[in-house]
Amino acid sequence: MARTNLNRRFFLSTRGQIITLLRRSSRTVEELAQALDLTHTAVRAHLATLERDGLVQHHSERRGSGKPSAVYDLAPAAEYLFPKAYSQLLYQLLGVLPEQMTPEEIETLLREVGRRMAAQWKMPRGELRVRLEAAVEVLNELGGLMERETGEETLYIRGYRCPFAAVVLEHPEVCHLAETLLTELVGVPVQEQCERTGPVPCRFVVPV
């Protein structure tokens, strides 16, 4: 809810309104200034900030018979600002699967999903710690908050925020997906030991 409120406040701001306009179509500074009733200088200042943050990009385009103009549109990263149905879709899917499949079949399915997800990333070669750091970056890119930790005889991935947090409490079987994803990324068996309660619920163990 807090994230939803934060996004709502952002979209009420001038920069948020620019993002909304650009989601509909690419626009020039002149077109944005007219739509927002702002000066060209003010619009350029907001665009510079949005471009610096990786949310907006521009290219030159000839519109009419005059000189080419700078035309602004959304950068791919801006789509993360908008609500997505992925979590709700996964939640409903996990609720339906037990009606159609056995627990063993669900585990097999989730592990296969984990393998296919892992195949999207090209992992670096090198020692285990390097591969583990890269795997942590993948989980963080998926929306988690993970860190690598080192024990006396074991390496850990400790999670402060699970990328599947929206569904994992009611559907802990999704941890099979995460365990297989990490195993494929790291290249050695990874054991899931998530507690799912407390301040640090996620923990994956990598024997050295």
XYZ file of C-alpha atoms in Angstrom:
208
model
C 0.000 0.000 0.000
C 2.841 2.409 0.830
C 4.419 1.829 -2.592
C 1.019 2.386 -4.228
C 0.550 5.671 -2.375
C 4.088 6.743 -3.272
C 3.446 6.126 -6.966
C 0.118 7.937 -6.769
C 1.800 11.008 -5.302
C 4.500 10.852 -7.966
C 1.965 10.805 -10.792
C 0.260 13.877 -9.331
C 3.550 15.781 -9.560
C 4.700 17.615 -12.683
C 7.258 14.923 -13.502
C 4.617 12.265 -13.009
C 2.308 14.099 -15.397
C 5.114 14.234 -17.969
C 5.584 10.477 -17.629
C 1.842 9.929 -18.115
C 1.766 12.115 -21.215
C 4.779 10.373 -22.720
C 3.218 6.990 -22.063
C 0.443 7.997 -24.454
C 2.767 9.294 -27.169
C 6.168 10.871 -27.727
C 6.190 14.683 -27.456
C 8.406 17.684 -27.942
C 9.183 20.274 -25.291
C 6.695 22.594 -26.984
C 3.920 19.983 -26.840
C 4.612 19.190 -23.191
C 4.724 22.868 -22.277
C 1.327 23.440 -23.879
C -0.230 20.382 -22.259
C 1.049 21.305 -18.786
C 0.817 25.098 -19.110
C 4.494 25.472 -18.239
C 7.387 27.396 -19.703
C 9.839 25.648 -22.003
C 12.573 26.192 -19.417
C 10.568 24.458 -16.693
C 9.749 21.510 -18.932
C 13.393 21.106 -19.963
C 14.461 21.093 -16.305
C 12.021 18.312 -15.471
C 13.003 16.335 -18.568
C 16.683 16.634 -17.673
C 15.985 15.118 -14.253
C 13.840 12.328 -15.694
C 16.472 11.575 -18.322
C 19.202 11.514 -15.681
C 17.119 8.991 -13.716
C 16.779 6.772 -16.780
C 13.020 7.267 -17.127
C 12.947 9.393 -20.291
C 14.947 9.365 -23.511
C 14.974 11.577 -26.586
C 15.807 11.473 -30.258
C 15.766 13.950 -33.150
C 12.737 13.938 -35.397
C 11.550 16.262 -38.140
C 7.968 17.363 -37.624
C 6.776 19.542 -40.461
C 9.103 21.582 -42.636
C 11.269 23.046 -39.909
C 14.457 21.809 -38.293
C 14.469 18.449 -36.491
C 13.196 18.704 -32.921
C 14.114 16.774 -29.800
C 11.265 14.325 -29.263
C 10.910 12.689 -25.858
C 9.461 9.314 -24.981
C 9.652 6.848 -22.115
C 12.732 4.750 -21.485
C 12.039 1.045 -20.814
C 12.798 1.499 -17.099
C 9.789 3.812 -16.717
C 7.393 0.891 -17.076
C 8.365 -0.235 -13.574
C 6.537 2.815 -12.231
C 3.193 1.466 -13.376
C 1.182 -1.207 -11.555
C 1.613 -4.732 -12.852
C -0.665 -7.758 -12.505
C 2.221 -10.242 -12.210
C 1.932 -10.828 -8.453
C -1.830 -11.277 -8.579
C -1.501 -13.571 -11.591
C 1.073 -15.761 -9.815
C -1.017 -15.808 -6.621
C -4.140 -16.961 -8.461
C -2.186 -19.497 -10.506
C -0.688 -21.076 -7.387
C -4.184 -21.285 -5.929
C -5.517 -23.112 -8.982
C -2.640 -25.583 -9.436
C -3.497 -27.796 -6.420
C -6.919 -28.383 -7.966
C -5.286 -29.754 -11.109
C -1.989 -31.286 -9.995
C -0.391 -33.262 -7.171
C 2.174 -31.566 -4.884
C 4.926 -33.478 -6.663
C 3.744 -32.278 -10.066
C 3.566 -28.690 -8.815
C 7.132 -28.904 -7.499
C 8.332 -30.302 -10.832
C 6.559 -27.493 -12.671
C 7.976 -24.751 -10.433
C 11.503 -26.109 -10.726
C 11.203 -26.144 -14.502
C 10.059 -22.511 -14.373
C 13.134 -21.747 -12.250
C 15.395 -23.375 -14.853
C 13.810 -21.404 -17.677
C 14.119 -18.156 -15.773
C 17.809 -18.848 -15.111
C 18.420 -19.412 -18.817
C 17.651 -15.741 -19.492
C 20.856 -14.593 -17.791
C 24.418 -15.136 -18.954
C 26.432 -15.815 -15.831
C 30.155 -15.054 -15.489
C 32.671 -17.826 -15.287
C 35.101 -17.967 -12.433
C 35.235 -19.017 -8.829
C 32.097 -19.798 -6.870
C 32.008 -16.487 -5.001
C 31.955 -14.559 -8.273
C 29.050 -16.628 -9.606
C 27.233 -16.248 -6.306
C 27.548 -12.468 -6.403
C 26.113 -12.498 -9.921
C 23.205 -14.665 -8.761
C 22.487 -12.203 -5.947
C 22.341 -9.416 -8.530
C 19.777 -11.414 -10.521
C 17.531 -11.846 -7.471
C 17.808 -8.143 -6.714
C 16.968 -7.322 -10.313
C 13.834 -9.442 -9.907
C 12.784 -7.273 -6.966
C 14.490 -8.929 -4.013
C 16.954 -7.544 -1.500
C 19.652 -10.187 -1.134
C 23.238 -10.273 0.088
C 26.009 -12.849 0.015
C 27.441 -13.922 3.357
C 30.335 -16.215 4.199
C 30.408 -18.801 6.982
C 33.265 -21.014 8.123
C 32.460 -23.816 5.686
C 29.443 -22.449 3.849
C 28.403 -19.567 1.652
C 24.978 -18.041 2.145
C 22.537 -15.891 0.281
C 20.576 -14.020 2.906
C 17.416 -12.259 1.846
C 15.900 -9.205 3.484
C 13.176 -9.083 0.848
C 12.083 -12.031 -1.282
C 11.352 -11.296 -4.966
C 8.270 -13.515 -4.517
C 7.210 -11.938 -1.214
C 3.688 -11.202 -2.464
C 2.840 -14.917 -2.625
C 5.404 -16.901 -0.668
C 3.724 -16.746 2.759
C 0.587 -18.487 1.527
C 2.366 -20.514 -1.138
C 5.764 -21.565 0.263
C 6.126 -24.041 -2.585
C 7.329 -21.128 -4.711
C 10.637 -21.465 -2.839
C 11.271 -24.549 -5.024
C 11.362 -22.170 -7.962
C 13.843 -19.869 -6.217
C 16.058 -22.775 -5.126
C 16.256 -24.161 -8.670
C 16.776 -20.694 -10.130
C 19.797 -20.162 -7.880
C 21.157 -23.661 -8.478
C 21.110 -23.069 -12.221
C 22.634 -19.612 -11.920
C 25.435 -20.615 -9.545
C 26.168 -23.981 -11.149
C 26.217 -25.990 -7.894
C 23.371 -27.314 -5.706
C 21.819 -24.590 -3.543
C 19.706 -25.532 -0.525
C 16.729 -23.417 0.450
C 16.433 -22.860 4.222
C 13.897 -20.032 4.302
C 12.140 -19.350 7.591
C 9.426 -17.133 6.063
C 8.985 -15.422 9.447
C 11.017 -12.778 11.231
C 12.995 -9.856 9.853
C 15.271 -11.935 7.555
C 13.051 -14.700 6.126
C 15.142 -15.905 3.161
C 18.264 -18.027 3.404
C 19.954 -20.158 0.764
C 22.974 -22.299 1.601
C 25.799 -23.111 -0.805
C 28.172 -25.779 0.530
C 31.811 -24.947 -0.203
